[in-house]
Amino acid sequence: MTLLIQQTVTGLAVGCIYALVALGFVLLYKATGAINFAHGELMVLGAFAIYVGMVSLKLPGWVAIPLAVLALAGVGLVVERLVARPLIHSGIFTVVMATLGVAVIIRGVLAAFLVAQGAGDALPFPKIFPDQAVRVGDITVAPVYLWTIAIAVVLILAFSLFFKYTAWGVAMRATAQDRVVARLMGTRVGQVYALSWALSAMLAAVAGLLLAPVTFLSIDMGTIGLKAIPAAILGGFGSIPGAILGGVIIGLAEGYAGIYLPEGFRNVFAYVVLLVVLMIRPTGLFGLPERKRV
Amino acid sequence: MRLTWSAVTAPLGRAYTLPGKSWRRDLVRVGLWAALAVALWTVPNWVSRPNLHFVILAMIYVLIAASLNLLTGVAGQFSLGQAMFVAIGAYSATILTSKGLAFTLPGLGWAVSVPKLSPLAALVLAGLLATLVGVVIGIPSLRISGFYLALATWALAVVGTEIITQWKDVTGGFQGLSVPRPPLVLDLSWLGLGMPSYAIRRDQDFYYGALVVVVGCLLLLRNLLRGHLGRAFQALRDNEIAAEAMGINLARTKTLAFAVSAFYAGIAGSLFAHFTQFISTRDFTVDVAIAWLVMIVVGGLGSIGGAILGGMFITFLPELVKLANEVLLIPIAKEAIKPAVEPVLYGLILILLLRFEPLGLWGRWQRIRRYWARFPL
């Protein structure tokens, strides 16, 4: 029972990270229609940026982390301007391949960085969260997980409010619904696209900040970031509450699969879920069915 | 009926003649094809041993690119699972030629045993097994398409890789399998071409075997693409609903696209295993499948020429980068930049091509050719 509860907390925390990654991913898809396969790499880049700030430049955490998040916003803007916007009228295949190209470039740069640090495949991440485990009765929880859950909940709430009440949030929703009409209504669609990329990259950086203390700082973290895609599909692609719920469900399911199912299932459980959802209900939990048009 | 030059050259060039074409141009075409054939046949004579290795690898990649280009470029089924088909081909060819396969189906208690096979039989069987898997992987395509299909094939590939990793007693898991060179001996004396027998001992022997298989496959593919099935694939890619309205059976055509593509991929996998003589799950990850997608985008979507250029690109780019590193970069840049050069170049080429030449290098070549089409000849 203790194990179960502990695994639930861990699963919830991991699920929150997935949810944050999925939130950035879906946000971008909703506003611009682009599917960003470099999202996992942006997350890794964010974690590396924090590492550079705290270890190489020896800045305190409260300076380095916001700086890294801002830097990622800049990266998002550059990618939008140079890669995404010129391909705005191309099909989904082209956009996916182009963002894969971005992913390859980021991975190459980070590999060179690792070599320059002389660190092999992974670097230890600087301590951000306290080490002291929190005990409640029999259950011990690492504070990282509690922080993760707290930050994720705050960010998700903030984003819901942002979409609902701010002018930019409304503009993003309008663009998501219909680009042309939004432009006719005076929305600056180009700026909305830029903002979406920046926000999405910033969310990726925060997810990297939360994930890196749990794993090591390595390029393979991006693979974990890709699990946000099953989460987004499970929730219904294009639905933000769905992405969050999907992330949490996948995180929990993986945790339980680690205990109750034979070895190997844990790694692929998210993908099994993805397959089942795609076969049975491609619209996911909250997605709207898409109509095919000639 | 007069026998014209174009009737002779039709199987080699276009199936029709453009107005204003002269027999001289056909003559040139026949000459070029003949020169290419001679060049290909004599490659082991003028290419050094280490380079021959890359040539053979490039041919195998060309076959893989052709299989993926058929599925994704021609039929428009976005697949991230191609590495799975190649893996099935590679593992089944290895297991069938080295020890045969014997296992009991868990639960049912059926004993399955397949004897050791000759490499040729294993080649075909590997292709057929991959076809079977291809049909299964193709099932999601009946309901979903585009990005969702890419995700479904991606998920299947991840699960498949994990199965290969866990099924250690057959596949060797992470450690991989070492593959013996096939003990293939063919008696060719009956051809009367002065070739007494063919046995695979050196890379050079392997080259001829691979050449026959790859060129044969490409010619078959070319015919397939020109026939009604190839047209149906293209219709499927361009607009599913319109294709259906024109009487194309979507389910059947999609399944066929997956089946044919997987067959080619299986054969390529079998060649790959026997050539590299070692396979492990690392050769068939999703990242590898993505690199193959890059290969066909760079080479050219939806054409055999694109597959050929793409296969060459993916093989020779790392070598070119290595060369460029030695010649250019080390004097001016630090050692640390080295690991970044190849991926950055790779990504940049991909993005720039998508932006400025969506049909890849082959599309660019076609443009150049059209530009020079009126060159007096």
XYZ file of C-alpha atoms in Angstrom:
671
model
C 0.000 0.000 0.000
C 2.824 2.360 0.920
C 4.475 1.509 -2.362
C 1.263 2.241 -4.192
C 0.833 5.667 -2.611
C 4.473 6.530 -3.143
C 4.236 5.469 -6.748
C 1.088 7.566 -7.105
C 2.883 10.696 -5.938
C 5.864 9.992 -8.196
C 3.590 9.165 -11.098
C 1.621 12.322 -10.504
C 4.797 14.405 -10.543
C 6.114 12.770 -13.703
C 2.644 13.183 -15.163
C 2.769 16.891 -14.345
C 6.015 17.199 -16.298
C 4.404 15.406 -19.236
C 1.436 17.716 -18.847
C 3.656 20.805 -18.998
C 5.441 19.532 -22.082
C 2.126 18.582 -23.644
C 0.710 21.990 -22.765
C 3.474 23.742 -24.713
C 3.053 21.328 -27.583
C -0.720 21.678 -27.815
C -0.626 25.437 -27.299
C 1.550 25.758 -30.350
C -0.604 23.382 -32.371
C -3.780 25.194 -31.421
C -2.555 28.658 -32.248
C -0.440 27.991 -35.331
C -1.328 24.514 -36.551
C 2.351 23.531 -36.393
C 3.394 20.223 -34.882
C 6.746 20.780 -33.263
C 8.866 17.654 -33.146
C 11.678 19.719 -31.671
C 9.683 20.360 -28.520
C 11.542 17.690 -26.556
C 14.827 19.216 -27.718
C 13.696 22.680 -26.662
C 13.085 21.214 -23.219
C 16.608 19.777 -23.133
C 17.990 23.065 -24.377
C 16.209 24.839 -21.519
C 17.769 22.517 -18.964
C 21.200 23.032 -20.540
C 20.685 26.802 -20.489
C 20.002 26.638 -16.763
C 23.127 24.526 -16.341
C 25.196 27.087 -18.243
C 23.817 29.890 -16.095
C 24.337 28.179 -12.762
C 27.503 26.175 -13.313
C 29.471 27.877 -16.090
C 28.540 31.469 -15.255
C 28.046 30.761 -11.521
C 24.857 32.811 -11.306
C 22.440 32.190 -8.436
C 19.378 30.106 -9.319
C 16.878 32.973 -9.118
C 18.819 34.829 -11.813
C 19.839 31.915 -13.973
C 16.449 30.254 -14.256
C 14.461 33.277 -15.480
C 17.320 34.143 -17.827
C 17.296 30.624 -19.253
C 13.533 30.724 -19.714
C 13.841 34.058 -21.518
C 16.655 32.699 -23.662
C 14.400 29.853 -24.697
C 11.688 32.336 -25.624
C 14.299 33.879 -27.906
C 15.090 30.504 -29.441
C 11.382 29.971 -29.998
C 11.129 33.322 -31.794
C 14.111 32.512 -34.009
C 12.680 29.129 -34.966
C 9.327 30.721 -35.707
C 10.844 33.397 -37.897
C 13.311 31.235 -39.817
C 11.608 27.852 -40.022
C 7.935 27.909 -39.148
C 6.712 31.084 -40.777
C 8.110 30.461 -44.266
C 6.429 27.040 -44.212
C 3.084 28.336 -43.025
C 1.244 27.223 -46.123
C 2.887 23.805 -46.466
C 1.420 20.529 -45.389
C 1.851 18.843 -42.065
C 4.577 16.536 -43.383
C 6.815 19.448 -44.345
C 6.391 21.161 -40.997
C 7.094 17.972 -39.059
C 10.222 17.323 -41.106
C 11.439 20.903 -40.706
C 11.025 20.811 -36.936
C 12.856 17.485 -36.954
C 15.652 19.348 -38.702
C 15.625 21.884 -35.850
C 15.746 18.995 -33.377
C 18.777 17.501 -35.121
C 20.576 20.854 -35.036
C 19.875 21.384 -31.323
C 21.047 17.865 -30.527
C 24.259 18.416 -32.473
C 25.018 21.671 -30.674
C 24.346 20.076 -27.287
C 26.543 17.096 -28.151
C 29.365 19.515 -28.922
C 28.688 21.248 -25.603
C 28.920 17.936 -23.734
C 32.212 17.174 -25.445
C 33.504 20.627 -24.557
C 32.610 19.973 -20.924
C 34.433 16.657 -21.124
C 31.517 14.978 -19.440
C 30.625 11.978 -21.551
C 26.912 11.444 -22.047
C 25.417 13.155 -19.016
C 26.069 15.972 -16.573
C 24.905 16.197 -12.970
C 22.313 18.934 -12.683
C 22.931 21.683 -10.094
C 20.901 21.451 -6.945
C 17.812 23.612 -7.141
C 15.339 21.880 -4.878
C 16.172 20.810 -1.300
C 17.397 17.264 -0.771
C 15.662 16.525 2.482
C 12.892 13.986 1.805
C 9.458 14.868 3.102
C 7.875 12.235 5.337
C 4.182 11.797 5.888
C 3.612 8.684 8.000
C 5.278 5.812 6.158
C 5.578 7.629 2.892
C 8.724 9.455 1.840
C 8.578 11.828 -1.053
C 11.446 13.715 -2.630
C 10.737 17.468 -2.534
C 11.435 17.686 -6.274
C 8.178 15.892 -6.885
C 6.177 18.187 -4.632
C 7.723 21.259 -6.253
C 6.984 19.816 -9.650
C 3.337 19.310 -8.840
C 3.050 22.786 -7.331
C 4.767 24.575 -10.230
C 2.783 22.625 -12.798
C -0.526 23.425 -11.111
C 0.340 27.122 -10.848
C 1.441 27.341 -14.469
C -1.569 25.495 -15.767
C -3.910 27.767 -13.818
C -2.037 30.830 -15.022
C -2.362 29.713 -18.608
C -6.071 28.995 -18.323
C -6.609 32.512 -16.956
C -4.346 33.957 -19.637
C -6.382 32.356 -22.408
C -9.654 33.390 -20.916
C -9.092 36.974 -19.804
C -6.148 38.665 -21.505
C -6.360 40.298 -24.914
C -3.452 38.200 -26.184
C -5.076 35.028 -24.930
C -8.286 35.850 -26.747
C -6.287 36.736 -29.875
C -4.572 33.345 -29.714
C -7.851 31.527 -29.395
C -9.292 33.504 -32.279
C -6.308 32.693 -34.485
C -6.611 29.054 -33.543
C -10.212 29.007 -34.682
C -9.712 30.714 -38.005
C -6.587 32.477 -39.111
C -8.182 34.461 -41.911
C -11.174 35.693 -39.978
C -8.971 36.600 -37.021
C -6.845 38.700 -39.330
C -9.952 40.382 -40.760
C -10.993 41.262 -37.217
C -7.719 43.091 -36.734
C -5.747 40.436 -34.878
C -2.061 40.610 -35.618
C -1.697 37.011 -36.648
C 2.057 37.200 -37.170
C 2.564 38.452 -33.652
C 0.247 35.806 -32.286
C 2.364 33.141 -34.003
C 5.560 34.605 -32.586
C 4.033 34.780 -29.119
C 2.835 31.173 -29.328
C 6.304 29.935 -30.224
C 7.876 31.967 -27.443
C 5.383 30.761 -24.834
C 5.668 27.181 -25.977
C 9.461 27.282 -25.771
C 9.291 28.873 -22.317
C 7.006 26.099 -21.105
C 9.480 23.600 -22.516
C 12.267 25.267 -20.517
C 10.260 25.012 -17.311
C 9.569 21.352 -17.995
C 13.306 20.870 -18.520
C 13.983 22.565 -15.196
C 11.655 20.097 -13.469
C 12.802 16.997 -15.314
C 16.572 17.482 -15.153
C 16.882 17.011 -11.364
C 15.091 13.653 -11.652
C 17.122 12.322 -14.559
C 20.620 13.450 -15.389
C 21.255 16.295 -17.764
C 21.616 14.505 -21.080
C 20.436 14.737 -24.644
C 18.250 11.683 -24.175
C 15.949 13.720 -21.956
C 14.292 14.764 -25.205
C 12.978 11.229 -25.639
C 11.145 11.602 -22.360
C 9.815 14.904 -23.604
C 8.345 13.127 -26.616
C 6.049 11.196 -24.267
C 4.054 14.401 -24.170
C 2.719 13.413 -27.594
C 0.901 10.290 -26.334
C -0.369 12.480 -23.499
C -1.684 15.087 -25.914
C -3.347 12.439 -28.079
C -4.929 10.714 -25.107
C -6.416 14.009 -23.977
C -7.590 14.832 -27.464
C -5.164 16.685 -29.688
C -5.784 20.393 -29.544
C -7.526 20.385 -26.200
C -5.531 22.020 -23.411
C -7.358 20.491 -20.421
C -7.124 17.198 -22.302
C -3.354 17.535 -22.643
C -2.995 18.102 -18.917
C -5.240 15.217 -17.933
C -3.553 13.003 -20.532
C -0.131 13.826 -19.107
C -1.195 12.954 -15.590
C -2.870 9.710 -16.688
C 0.198 8.608 -18.646
C 2.512 9.465 -15.753
C 0.396 7.463 -13.313
C -0.074 4.553 -15.717
C 3.676 4.330 -16.244
C 4.279 4.342 -12.518
C 1.830 1.503 -11.974
C 3.116 -0.416 -14.992
C 6.554 -0.297 -13.343
C 5.202 -2.138 -10.304
C 2.645 -4.533 -11.665
C 3.770 -5.448 -15.176
C 6.883 -7.325 -16.310
C 10.091 -5.557 -17.224
C 10.036 -3.511 -20.386
C 6.410 -2.463 -20.138
C 7.229 0.720 -18.267
C 9.249 2.151 -21.137
C 6.654 1.530 -23.769
C 3.455 1.890 -21.805
C 2.821 5.430 -23.043
C 3.063 4.179 -26.610
C 0.737 1.266 -25.959
C -1.773 3.779 -24.628
C -1.198 5.927 -27.713
C -1.879 2.975 -30.005
C -5.026 1.942 -28.186
C -6.370 5.499 -28.262
C -5.596 5.905 -31.956
C -7.267 2.611 -32.802
C -10.369 3.044 -30.689
C -10.976 6.759 -30.338
C -8.591 8.926 -32.342
C -10.202 12.078 -30.988
C -9.068 11.244 -27.475
C -10.926 12.193 -24.339
C -11.818 15.799 -25.109
C -10.998 16.236 -28.783
C -13.571 17.233 -31.337
C -13.998 14.927 -34.304
C -12.478 16.317 -37.484
C -14.492 16.303 -40.650
C -12.763 15.481 -43.875
C -13.316 18.011 -46.602
C -12.779 17.628 -50.277
C 5.398 -1.884 -88.643
C 8.669 -0.116 -88.427
C 11.023 -0.683 -85.611
C 11.893 2.767 -84.342
C 14.573 3.789 -81.928
C 12.020 4.788 -79.369
C 10.570 1.287 -79.406
C 14.002 -0.016 -78.476
C 14.644 2.624 -75.877
C 11.177 2.710 -74.367
C 12.022 0.289 -71.581
C 14.970 2.485 -70.660
C 13.665 6.002 -70.994
C 10.279 7.599 -71.276
C 7.360 5.492 -72.359
C 6.414 8.125 -74.889
C 8.371 10.384 -77.184
C 8.138 14.113 -77.043
C 7.532 15.859 -80.347
C 10.707 17.011 -81.940
C 12.779 14.235 -80.414
C 15.321 12.879 -82.770
C 16.815 9.427 -83.006
C 20.122 10.978 -82.046
C 18.795 11.832 -78.644
C 17.599 8.261 -78.195
C 21.009 7.070 -79.222
C 22.560 9.263 -76.560
C 20.152 7.871 -74.003
C 20.979 4.271 -74.867
C 24.652 5.171 -74.730
C 24.313 6.758 -71.302
C 22.420 3.806 -69.901
C 24.964 1.392 -71.319
C 27.797 3.436 -69.848
C 26.039 3.437 -66.489
C 25.570 -0.336 -66.647
C 29.229 -0.868 -67.484
C 30.277 1.543 -64.754
C 28.127 -0.225 -62.182
C 29.351 -3.650 -63.231
C 33.005 -2.663 -63.032
C 32.785 -0.763 -59.742
C 34.871 -3.300 -57.781
C 37.645 -2.901 -60.341
C 38.133 0.818 -59.903
C 36.963 1.476 -56.366
C 39.287 0.790 -53.465
C 38.337 -1.798 -50.856
C 37.273 0.590 -48.065
C 35.284 2.707 -50.492
C 33.574 -0.371 -51.893
C 32.210 -0.911 -48.408
C 30.457 2.441 -48.578
C 29.210 1.795 -52.092
C 27.485 -1.390 -50.952
C 26.068 0.357 -47.914
C 24.770 3.119 -50.165
C 23.024 0.538 -52.355
C 21.298 -0.946 -49.325
C 20.209 2.526 -48.227
C 18.925 3.189 -51.734
C 16.676 0.157 -51.393
C 15.467 1.316 -47.983
C 14.874 4.801 -49.378
C 12.926 3.314 -52.274
C 10.706 1.364 -49.911
C 10.035 4.400 -47.746
C 9.585 6.660 -50.736
C 6.960 4.279 -52.102
C 5.019 4.419 -48.858
C 5.492 8.033 -47.808
C 6.514 9.840 -50.965
C 4.221 8.159 -53.482
C 1.322 6.796 -51.451
C 1.426 9.618 -48.882
C 1.295 7.355 -45.838
C 3.478 9.154 -43.313
C 5.366 6.325 -41.601
C 7.812 6.568 -38.724
C 7.868 2.773 -38.441
C 9.974 1.873 -41.432
C 12.865 0.741 -39.232
C 10.587 -1.996 -37.930
C 10.177 -3.542 -41.384
C 13.903 -3.439 -41.990
C 14.501 -4.945 -38.551
C 12.101 -7.808 -39.265
C 13.947 -8.501 -42.503
C 17.350 -8.320 -40.855
C 16.524 -10.486 -37.869
C 14.596 -13.110 -39.766
C 17.275 -13.432 -42.434
C 19.934 -13.776 -39.762
C 18.073 -16.314 -37.711
C 16.938 -18.322 -40.709
C 20.395 -18.605 -42.251
C 22.393 -19.132 -39.072
C 20.504 -21.509 -36.840
C 16.935 -21.859 -38.027
C 14.192 -21.023 -35.608
C 12.576 -23.236 -33.010
C 10.365 -22.039 -30.205
C 7.129 -22.974 -28.517
C 4.288 -20.544 -28.721
C 3.541 -19.553 -25.153
C 0.046 -20.472 -24.035
C -0.832 -22.650 -26.996
C 2.045 -25.061 -26.677
C 2.560 -25.255 -30.432
C 6.102 -26.023 -31.358
C 7.263 -23.899 -34.254
C 10.407 -24.924 -35.987
C 11.879 -23.621 -39.176
C 14.992 -25.312 -40.543
C 18.154 -23.545 -41.586
C 17.628 -22.033 -45.017
C 19.783 -21.030 -47.923
C 20.439 -17.265 -48.091
C 18.339 -16.813 -51.203
C 15.338 -18.529 -49.670
C 15.914 -16.552 -46.497
C 16.055 -13.321 -48.486
C 12.643 -13.945 -49.976
C 11.196 -15.276 -46.742
C 12.524 -12.260 -44.846
C 10.782 -10.026 -47.353
C 7.547 -11.965 -46.960
C 7.683 -11.868 -43.173
C 8.243 -8.123 -43.306
C 5.255 -7.900 -45.657
C 3.128 -9.648 -43.084
C 4.221 -7.203 -40.396
C 3.714 -4.359 -42.849
C 0.103 -5.356 -43.385
C -0.426 -5.434 -39.620
C 1.269 -2.067 -39.116
C -0.784 -0.752 -42.008
C -4.072 -1.520 -40.282
C -4.195 1.822 -38.413
C -3.913 3.578 -41.767
C -7.400 2.389 -42.610
C -8.852 4.638 -39.944
C -6.415 7.473 -39.565
C -4.091 9.379 -41.802
C -1.483 12.110 -41.873
C 0.044 13.052 -38.568
C -2.013 10.558 -36.589
C -0.786 7.732 -38.783
C 2.787 8.874 -38.219
C 2.152 8.653 -34.495
C 0.576 5.215 -34.735
C 3.479 3.818 -36.740
C 5.865 5.530 -34.354
C 4.201 3.868 -31.357
C 4.259 0.488 -33.090
C 7.945 0.896 -33.842
C 8.776 1.798 -30.238
C 6.828 -1.213 -28.990
C 8.432 -3.443 -31.626
C 11.950 -2.328 -30.672
C 11.169 -3.110 -27.053
C 9.940 -6.589 -28.023
C 13.173 -7.234 -29.904
C 15.139 -6.008 -26.886
C 13.267 -8.223 -24.458
C 13.098 -11.391 -26.579
C 16.715 -12.101 -25.749
C 17.023 -15.802 -26.514
C 16.074 -15.261 -30.140
C 17.288 -11.764 -30.942
C 20.192 -11.297 -28.562
C 18.546 -8.221 -27.031
C 20.830 -5.245 -26.549
C 23.917 -7.335 -27.242
C 22.737 -7.919 -30.769
C 23.508 -10.803 -33.065
C 26.537 -11.452 -35.130
C 25.624 -12.563 -38.600
C 27.627 -15.055 -40.606
C 28.221 -14.209 -44.249
C 25.863 -16.402 -46.217
C 27.495 -19.588 -47.528
C 25.911 -18.913 -50.889
C 27.330 -20.711 -53.874
C 25.653 -20.456 -57.265
C 26.731 -22.421 -60.272
C 26.735 -19.989 -63.164
C 28.657 -22.018 -65.716
C 25.462 -22.819 -67.643
C 25.158 -19.155 -68.588
C 28.271 -19.520 -70.696
C 29.581 -16.088 -69.778
C 32.862 -17.345 -68.449
C 31.698 -17.109 -64.846
C 32.182 -20.564 -63.376
C 30.489 -20.093 -60.044
C 29.483 -17.378 -57.665
C 30.296 -17.574 -54.000
C 30.243 -14.800 -51.450
C 33.650 -14.526 -49.869
C 34.763 -10.935 -50.208
C 32.961 -7.584 -50.322
C 33.423 -7.691 -54.038
C 31.295 -10.837 -54.366
C 28.704 -9.314 -52.106
C 28.630 -6.266 -54.345
C 27.431 -8.217 -57.363
C 24.765 -10.006 -55.372
C 23.504 -6.747 -53.896
C 23.676 -5.029 -57.279
C 21.447 -7.649 -58.882
C 18.947 -7.515 -56.038
C 18.835 -3.715 -55.733
C 18.684 -2.959 -59.456
C 16.085 -5.682 -59.942
C 13.968 -4.280 -57.140
C 14.233 -0.736 -58.487
C 13.215 -1.799 -61.992
C 10.222 -3.689 -60.607
C 9.297 -0.668 -58.532
C 9.517 1.580 -61.556
C 7.130 -0.622 -63.463
C 4.813 -0.775 -60.485
C 4.726 3.007 -60.202
C 3.830 3.355 -63.854
C 1.045 0.854 -63.676
C -2.441 1.392 -62.368
C -1.362 0.592 -58.808
C 1.249 3.351 -58.856
C -1.326 5.814 -60.134
C -3.727 4.671 -57.426
C -1.035 5.309 -54.794
C -0.553 8.834 -56.077
C -4.278 9.485 -56.128
C -4.413 8.292 -52.528
C -1.681 10.722 -51.567
C -3.196 13.701 -53.317
C -6.758 13.364 -52.118
C -8.275 10.341 -50.452
C -11.862 11.307 -51.028
C -11.321 12.115 -54.696
C -9.452 8.828 -55.104
C -12.324 6.922 -53.588
C -14.767 8.736 -55.810
C -12.766 7.559 -58.810
C -13.258 3.970 -57.791
C -10.060 3.269 -55.912
C -10.531 0.846 -53.064
C -8.855 2.800 -50.277
C -8.428 -0.033 -47.791
C -6.969 -2.369 -50.380
C -4.650 0.238 -51.868
C -3.357 1.418 -48.512
C -2.717 -2.122 -47.331
C -0.926 -2.876 -50.596
C 1.244 0.214 -50.173
C 2.304 -0.969 -46.746
C 2.785 -4.543 -47.959
C 4.962 -3.692 -50.972
C 6.975 -1.154 -49.017
C 7.553 -3.607 -46.191
C 8.606 -6.309 -48.660
C 11.297 -4.061 -50.077
C 12.350 -2.973 -46.607
C 12.578 -6.608 -45.501
C 14.841 -7.459 -48.408
C 16.974 -4.422 -47.631
C 17.145 -5.537 -44.014
C 18.292 -8.973 -45.035
C 21.052 -7.474 -47.196
C 21.985 -5.097 -44.386
C 22.349 -7.881 -41.839
C 24.472 -10.064 -44.093
C 26.620 -7.173 -45.156
C 27.378 -5.518 -41.808
C 27.558 -8.954 -40.148
C 26.247 -7.539 -36.904
C 22.804 -6.264 -35.976
C 21.342 -4.932 -32.761
C 18.318 -2.901 -31.758
C 20.428 0.239 -32.119
C 20.346 -0.166 -35.896
C 16.559 0.053 -36.002
C 15.440 2.735 -33.567
C 12.867 5.399 -34.287
C 15.707 7.888 -34.669
C 17.018 5.762 -37.503
C 13.574 5.760 -39.101
C 13.532 9.543 -38.832
C 16.960 9.755 -40.459
C 15.539 7.687 -43.331
C 12.669 10.138 -43.712
C 15.255 12.886 -43.945
C 17.007 10.783 -46.562
C 13.993 10.697 -48.864
C 13.128 14.351 -48.319
C 16.668 15.372 -49.221
C 16.842 12.974 -52.139
C 13.414 13.749 -53.463
C 9.937 12.677 -52.426
C 7.978 10.328 -54.588
C 10.571 9.362 -57.151
C 13.044 6.549 -57.607
C 15.738 9.027 -58.564
C 15.096 10.700 -55.241
C 15.571 7.414 -53.438
C 18.890 6.854 -55.189
C 20.184 10.332 -54.388
C 18.890 10.076 -50.816
C 20.587 6.742 -50.194
C 23.835 8.160 -51.494
C 23.411 11.301 -49.395
C 22.915 9.464 -46.128
C 25.927 7.233 -46.758
C 28.404 9.744 -48.050
C 27.516 12.857 -46.015
C 29.274 11.573 -42.862
C 32.338 10.728 -44.951
C 32.322 14.129 -46.609
C 31.976 15.796 -43.228
C 34.895 13.762 -41.934
C 36.951 14.858 -44.904
C 35.891 18.482 -44.527
C 36.759 18.321 -40.847
C 40.236 17.118 -41.609
C 40.874 19.566 -44.384
C 39.131 22.702 -43.230
C 38.030 22.863 -39.690
C 40.781 21.569 -37.514
C 43.182 24.360 -38.363
C 40.635 27.085 -37.688
C 38.257 25.681 -35.123
C 38.542 23.851 -31.893
C 38.134 20.105 -31.601
C 34.945 20.671 -29.613
C 32.970 21.820 -32.622
C 33.504 18.548 -34.426
C 30.505 16.594 -33.097
C 28.186 19.455 -34.021
C 29.255 19.794 -37.648
C 27.441 16.797 -39.067
C 24.059 17.180 -37.343
C 23.976 20.940 -37.913
C 24.772 20.493 -41.576
C 22.186 17.739 -41.791
C 19.482 19.875 -40.208
C 20.346 22.917 -42.280
C 20.279 20.987 -45.546
C 16.922 19.516 -44.567
C 15.341 22.836 -43.626
C 16.719 24.693 -46.634
C 15.528 22.003 -49.037
C 12.060 21.956 -47.490
C 11.936 25.696 -47.848
C 13.347 26.152 -51.332
C 13.163 22.771 -53.091
C 10.404 20.578 -51.647
C 11.140 17.843 -54.171
C 14.709 17.505 -52.971
C 17.892 17.042 -54.922
C 16.083 15.045 -57.592
C 13.633 17.888 -58.124
C 16.552 20.277 -58.516
C 18.186 17.947 -61.031
C 14.961 17.755 -63.016
C 14.845 21.539 -63.129
C 18.406 21.736 -64.358
C 17.641 19.104 -66.969
C 14.584 20.924 -68.195
C 16.614 24.093 -68.407
C 19.126 22.398 -70.696
C 16.497 20.396 -72.605
C 16.824 22.557 -75.673
C 20.558 22.179 -75.809
C 21.286 21.250 -79.414
C 21.894 17.527 -79.569
